[in-house]
């Protein structure tokens, strides 16, 4: 099997999980009801809160301030995003939570998403879950209703159902994803990213017919000595987790939305852009 990897990697200073090259596995996304072209079109970064997106308050991407106006946030974001583009990124993955969507920061926060799409950058939006579970289902869907209502008409915006739902069994996670897809049937399936089991294995979600035509989100953290110090061991782990969904036979549905390769230069891009914006 040929692995079509670029990178979707994190930006990491002291525990900050902020930006990774968004690496696409394969060439053609599943069609079905999807209005999608190819998964190989994505090369990007995770742009996150410096305190990690698992915060319970506002998620505020590094370089931004949740006290800024829409216009100021748009200007800062444009500067940072142009830096990402200069490094070859055309996609940015960003998180949200209930506090972000329901509070005063939401209007200004959307300026970052709008700045990205205005620059021709794809945006992947995903909620970060506390303790790896949805918790309040009504609040979860109310949050998503707001996001979908605002961005379903923007073809550059993609929707990641959940980030790392590690609190569920593979079956329970599948059922939640299927319910989400059914609720938002108006969203083209080629713009939906379904997380693998814990977002780390695609076998079960990929085989679920209720999720046909969606993209599959994979996080692979084992490279670099954590559990698989050699390249050969990492490739074996990766192949076991991608479950063939980077292949033509399975319609190239896999997208590596987190990938373990340091990208300190992305951190530098954000910091330099933020400094320039403040001058």
Short mmCIF file of C-alpha atoms in Angstrom, two decimals:
data_model
loop_
_atom_site.label_atom_id
_atom_site.label_comp_id
_atom_site.label_asym_id
_atom_site.label_seq_id
_atom_site.Cartn_x
_atom_site.Cartn_y
_atom_site.Cartn_z
CA UNK A 1 0.00 0.00 0.00
CA UNK A 2 1.26 3.45 -0.85
CA UNK A 3 0.92 6.00 1.92
CA UNK A 4 0.12 9.42 0.47
CA UNK A 5 1.26 11.48 3.44
CA UNK A 6 1.87 15.13 3.92
CA UNK A 7 1.62 16.34 7.46
CA UNK A 8 -1.07 17.47 9.84
CA UNK A 9 1.03 18.12 12.81
CA UNK A 10 1.16 20.00 15.94
CA UNK A 11 2.81 23.21 16.78
CA UNK A 12 4.11 22.59 20.21
CA UNK A 13 5.67 24.79 22.74
CA UNK A 14 5.20 23.69 26.36
CA UNK A 15 2.19 21.46 26.02
CA UNK A 16 0.52 23.66 23.41
CA UNK A 17 -1.25 21.64 20.78
CA UNK A 18 -1.72 24.19 18.07
CA UNK A 19 -0.75 23.37 14.58
CA UNK A 20 0.02 20.37 12.44
CA UNK A 21 0.28 19.88 8.75
CA UNK A 22 -3.09 18.59 7.60
CA UNK A 23 -2.18 15.57 5.71
CA UNK A 24 -4.42 13.92 3.29
CA UNK A 25 -4.34 10.27 2.68
CA UNK A 26 -5.29 9.32 -0.82
CA UNK A 27 -6.72 11.08 -3.80
CA UNK A 28 -10.44 10.77 -4.21
CA UNK A 29 -13.06 11.28 -1.52
CA UNK A 30 -16.17 9.16 -1.46
CA UNK A 31 -18.94 10.58 -3.55
CA UNK A 32 -22.41 9.35 -2.59
CA UNK A 33 -24.34 12.42 -1.51
CA UNK A 34 -21.07 14.28 -1.15
CA UNK A 35 -20.27 17.51 -2.94
CA UNK A 36 -16.55 16.97 -2.60
CA UNK A 37 -13.55 16.82 -4.89
CA UNK A 38 -10.41 15.11 -3.59
CA UNK A 39 -8.99 14.57 -0.14
CA UNK A 40 -5.52 15.30 -1.50
CA UNK A 41 -6.58 18.93 -1.77
CA UNK A 42 -5.99 19.45 1.97
CA UNK A 43 -2.62 20.50 3.36
CA UNK A 44 -2.96 22.38 6.58
CA UNK A 45 -2.64 23.06 10.27
CA UNK A 46 -4.46 22.78 13.57
CA UNK A 47 -4.69 26.31 14.96
CA UNK A 48 -5.54 26.01 18.64
CA UNK A 49 -5.76 27.73 21.99
CA UNK A 50 -2.32 28.03 23.68
CA UNK A 51 -3.86 26.38 26.75
CA UNK A 52 -5.19 23.53 24.59
CA UNK A 53 -8.67 23.33 23.14
CA UNK A 54 -9.87 21.28 26.11
CA UNK A 55 -10.42 24.48 28.09
CA UNK A 56 -13.94 24.95 29.48
CA UNK A 57 -14.05 28.66 28.65
CA UNK A 58 -13.59 30.32 25.26
CA UNK A 59 -11.31 28.59 22.80
CA UNK A 60 -9.09 31.41 21.59
CA UNK A 61 -6.51 30.44 18.94
CA UNK A 62 -2.96 31.49 19.71
CA UNK A 63 -2.28 35.02 18.43
CA UNK A 64 -5.89 36.17 18.97
CA UNK A 65 -7.69 37.76 21.93
CA UNK A 66 -11.28 37.07 22.94
CA UNK A 67 -11.73 40.76 23.81
CA UNK A 68 -11.06 41.88 20.24
CA UNK A 69 -13.74 43.05 17.84
CA UNK A 70 -14.68 41.18 14.68
CA UNK A 71 -12.62 43.60 12.57
CA UNK A 72 -9.51 43.27 14.74
CA UNK A 73 -9.81 39.49 14.87
CA UNK A 74 -10.22 39.39 11.10
CA UNK A 75 -7.08 41.49 10.59
CA UNK A 76 -4.98 39.43 13.01
CA UNK A 77 -6.26 36.17 11.53
CA UNK A 78 -5.51 37.27 7.99
CA UNK A 79 -1.90 37.99 8.92
CA UNK A 80 -1.47 34.62 10.64
CA UNK A 81 -3.25 32.67 7.91
CA UNK A 82 -1.10 34.24 5.20
CA UNK A 83 1.89 32.93 7.13
CA UNK A 84 0.40 29.43 7.02
CA UNK A 85 -0.21 29.82 3.29
CA UNK A 86 3.41 30.81 2.76
CA UNK A 87 4.38 27.44 4.23
CA UNK A 88 2.09 25.59 1.80
CA UNK A 89 -1.04 25.20 3.93
CA UNK A 90 -4.46 25.53 2.33
CA UNK A 91 -6.53 24.18 5.23
CA UNK A 92 -6.89 25.11 8.89
CA UNK A 93 -8.58 22.97 11.55
CA UNK A 94 -10.06 24.92 14.46
CA UNK A 95 -11.95 23.97 17.59
CA UNK A 96 -15.00 25.29 19.36
CA UNK A 97 -17.00 24.45 22.46
CA UNK A 98 -20.24 25.52 24.09
CA UNK A 99 -18.68 28.55 25.79
CA UNK A 100 -17.25 29.75 22.47
CA UNK A 101 -20.47 29.39 20.50
CA UNK A 102 -22.90 30.75 23.09
CA UNK A 103 -20.86 33.68 24.44
CA UNK A 104 -19.85 37.14 23.29
CA UNK A 105 -16.63 35.81 21.73
CA UNK A 106 -18.52 33.88 19.03
CA UNK A 107 -19.16 36.81 16.70
CA UNK A 108 -15.50 37.85 16.75
CA UNK A 109 -14.28 34.25 16.66
CA UNK A 110 -16.07 33.69 13.36
CA UNK A 111 -13.85 36.38 11.88
CA UNK A 112 -11.00 33.88 11.93
CA UNK A 113 -13.08 31.35 9.97
CA UNK A 114 -14.26 34.04 7.56
CA UNK A 115 -10.73 35.37 7.02
CA UNK A 116 -9.59 31.86 6.14
CA UNK A 117 -12.32 31.19 3.58
CA UNK A 118 -11.86 34.67 2.10
CA UNK A 119 -8.21 33.74 1.50
CA UNK A 120 -9.31 30.54 -0.24
CA UNK A 121 -8.35 28.37 2.75
CA UNK A 122 -10.48 25.37 3.74
CA UNK A 123 -11.70 25.39 7.35
CA UNK A 124 -12.39 22.25 9.41
CA UNK A 125 -14.49 23.02 12.50
CA UNK A 126 -14.71 20.50 15.34
CA UNK A 127 -15.94 20.60 18.96
CA UNK A 128 -13.57 19.57 21.74
CA UNK A 129 -15.36 17.32 24.25
CA UNK A 130 -14.82 17.31 27.99
CA UNK A 131 -13.85 13.83 29.23
CA UNK A 132 -14.22 12.47 25.71
CA UNK A 133 -18.03 12.45 25.74
CA UNK A 134 -20.83 14.69 24.51
CA UNK A 135 -22.33 15.17 27.98
CA UNK A 136 -25.43 17.30 27.42
CA UNK A 137 -26.89 16.11 24.09
CA UNK A 138 -29.26 19.06 23.78
CA UNK A 139 -26.42 21.54 24.32
CA UNK A 140 -24.24 19.61 21.87
CA UNK A 141 -26.82 19.89 19.11
CA UNK A 142 -27.71 23.49 19.96
CA UNK A 143 -24.04 24.34 19.55
CA UNK A 144 -23.87 22.52 16.24
CA UNK A 145 -27.15 24.10 15.05
CA UNK A 146 -25.49 27.50 15.39
CA UNK A 147 -22.38 26.42 13.49
CA UNK A 148 -24.24 24.60 10.72
CA UNK A 149 -26.71 27.44 10.26
CA UNK A 150 -23.88 29.90 9.72
CA UNK A 151 -21.56 27.82 7.55
CA UNK A 152 -23.49 25.09 5.74
CA UNK A 153 -23.67 27.33 2.67
CA UNK A 154 -19.90 27.88 2.55
CA UNK A 155 -18.33 25.07 0.54
CA UNK A 156 -14.91 25.74 2.06
CA UNK A 157 -16.09 24.84 5.56
CA UNK A 158 -15.95 21.21 6.71
CA UNK A 159 -17.46 19.78 9.88
CA UNK A 160 -15.66 17.37 12.22
CA UNK A 161 -18.39 15.79 14.35
CA UNK A 162 -16.25 15.39 17.49
CA UNK A 163 -12.60 15.68 18.41
CA UNK A 164 -11.21 12.53 20.04
CA UNK A 165 -14.35 10.98 21.59
CA UNK A 166 -12.30 8.63 23.75
CA UNK A 167 -15.10 8.16 26.31
CA UNK A 168 -17.14 5.94 23.98
CA UNK A 169 -16.95 2.43 22.64
CA UNK A 170 -16.56 2.20 18.87
CA UNK A 171 -20.22 1.18 18.56
CA UNK A 172 -21.54 4.03 20.69
CA UNK A 173 -19.39 6.52 18.83
CA UNK A 174 -20.71 5.19 15.52
CA UNK A 175 -24.29 5.65 16.69
CA UNK A 176 -23.64 9.24 17.73
CA UNK A 177 -21.99 9.99 14.39
CA UNK A 178 -24.87 8.39 12.48
CA UNK A 179 -27.40 10.44 14.45
CA UNK A 180 -25.42 13.61 13.68
CA UNK A 181 -25.32 12.81 9.95
CA UNK A 182 -29.05 12.13 9.92
CA UNK A 183 -29.85 15.35 11.78
CA UNK A 184 -27.80 17.46 9.38
CA UNK A 185 -28.80 15.66 6.20
CA UNK A 186 -28.58 18.95 4.30
CA UNK A 187 -24.78 18.99 4.73
CA UNK A 188 -22.97 17.23 1.85
CA UNK A 189 -21.35 14.10 3.24
CA UNK A 190 -18.07 14.99 1.59
CA UNK A 191 -17.84 17.95 4.01
CA UNK A 192 -18.33 15.80 7.13
CA UNK A 193 -15.37 14.28 8.99
CA UNK A 194 -16.30 11.34 11.19
CA UNK A 195 -13.74 10.48 13.89
CA UNK A 196 -12.40 6.98 14.07
CA UNK A 197 -12.58 5.08 17.36
CA UNK A 198 -11.00 7.58 19.78
CA UNK A 199 -10.13 9.20 16.41
CA UNK A 200 -7.38 6.61 16.22
CA UNK A 201 -8.83 3.70 14.21
CA UNK A 202 -11.05 3.84 11.13
CA UNK A 203 -12.13 0.21 10.79
CA UNK A 204 -15.55 0.42 12.48
CA UNK A 205 -16.69 3.84 11.28
CA UNK A 206 -15.50 3.15 7.77
CA UNK A 207 -17.59 0.00 7.53
CA UNK A 208 -20.79 1.63 8.84
CA UNK A 209 -23.17 2.05 5.89
CA UNK A 210 -24.97 4.87 7.71
CA UNK A 211 -21.80 6.94 7.31
CA UNK A 212 -21.20 6.17 3.63
CA UNK A 213 -19.75 9.09 1.69
CA UNK A 214 -18.31 10.89 4.71
CA UNK A 215 -14.63 11.53 5.28
CA UNK A 216 -12.88 9.71 8.13
CA UNK A 217 -10.68 11.58 10.60
CA UNK A 218 -7.55 9.87 11.93
CA UNK A 219 -5.11 10.97 14.65
CA UNK A 220 -1.79 9.11 14.63
CA UNK A 221 0.49 9.93 17.55
CA UNK A 222 2.88 7.01 17.59
CA UNK A 223 5.78 8.37 15.53
CA UNK A 224 8.93 9.60 17.28
CA UNK A 225 9.52 7.16 20.09
CA UNK A 226 6.27 7.30 22.09
CA UNK A 227 5.36 3.69 21.31
CA UNK A 228 6.86 3.00 17.89
CA UNK A 229 10.39 4.40 17.70
CA UNK A 230 11.20 3.06 14.24
CA UNK A 231 9.67 4.01 10.91
CA UNK A 232 8.74 0.41 10.16
CA UNK A 233 6.85 0.07 13.46
CA UNK A 234 5.03 3.34 12.83
CA UNK A 235 4.01 2.26 9.31
CA UNK A 236 2.59 -0.97 10.72
CA UNK A 237 0.62 0.97 13.34
CA UNK A 238 -0.62 3.41 10.74
CA UNK A 239 -1.74 0.70 8.33
CA UNK A 240 -3.59 -1.08 11.14
CA UNK A 241 -5.42 2.13 12.06
CA UNK A 242 -6.22 3.51 8.61
CA UNK A 243 -7.86 0.17 7.73
CA UNK A 244 -7.38 0.65 3.99
CA UNK A 245 -9.43 3.85 3.77
CA UNK A 246 -6.54 5.62 2.10
CA UNK A 247 -6.92 3.27 -0.87
CA UNK A 248 -8.86 3.53 -4.10
CA UNK A 249 -10.78 0.37 -3.22
CA UNK A 250 -12.21 2.14 -0.16
CA UNK A 251 -12.61 5.47 -1.93
CA UNK A 252 -9.75 7.38 -0.28
CA UNK A 253 -11.88 8.61 2.63
CA UNK A 254 -9.14 8.92 5.25
CA UNK A 255 -7.84 12.29 6.41
CA UNK A 256 -5.02 12.51 8.97
CA UNK A 257 -6.18 15.49 11.00
CA UNK A 258 -3.45 15.08 13.61
CA UNK A 259 -0.05 13.64 12.84
CA UNK A 260 3.04 13.40 15.03
CA UNK A 261 5.73 15.52 13.40
CA UNK A 262 7.02 18.70 15.03
CA UNK A 263 6.09 21.92 13.28
CA UNK A 264 7.76 24.56 15.37
CA UNK A 265 8.00 26.81 12.35
CA UNK A 266 4.21 27.08 12.39
CA UNK A 267 4.38 28.36 15.94
CA UNK A 268 6.97 30.89 14.82
CA UNK A 269 4.66 31.97 11.99
CA UNK A 270 1.85 32.73 14.42
CA UNK A 271 4.10 34.57 16.84
CA UNK A 272 5.75 36.68 14.15
CA UNK A 273 2.39 37.49 12.58
CA UNK A 274 1.00 38.47 15.97
CA UNK A 275 4.00 40.71 16.64
CA UNK A 276 3.68 42.36 13.24
CA UNK A 277 -0.02 42.97 13.84
CA UNK A 278 0.72 44.73 17.13
CA UNK A 279 3.34 47.06 15.67
#
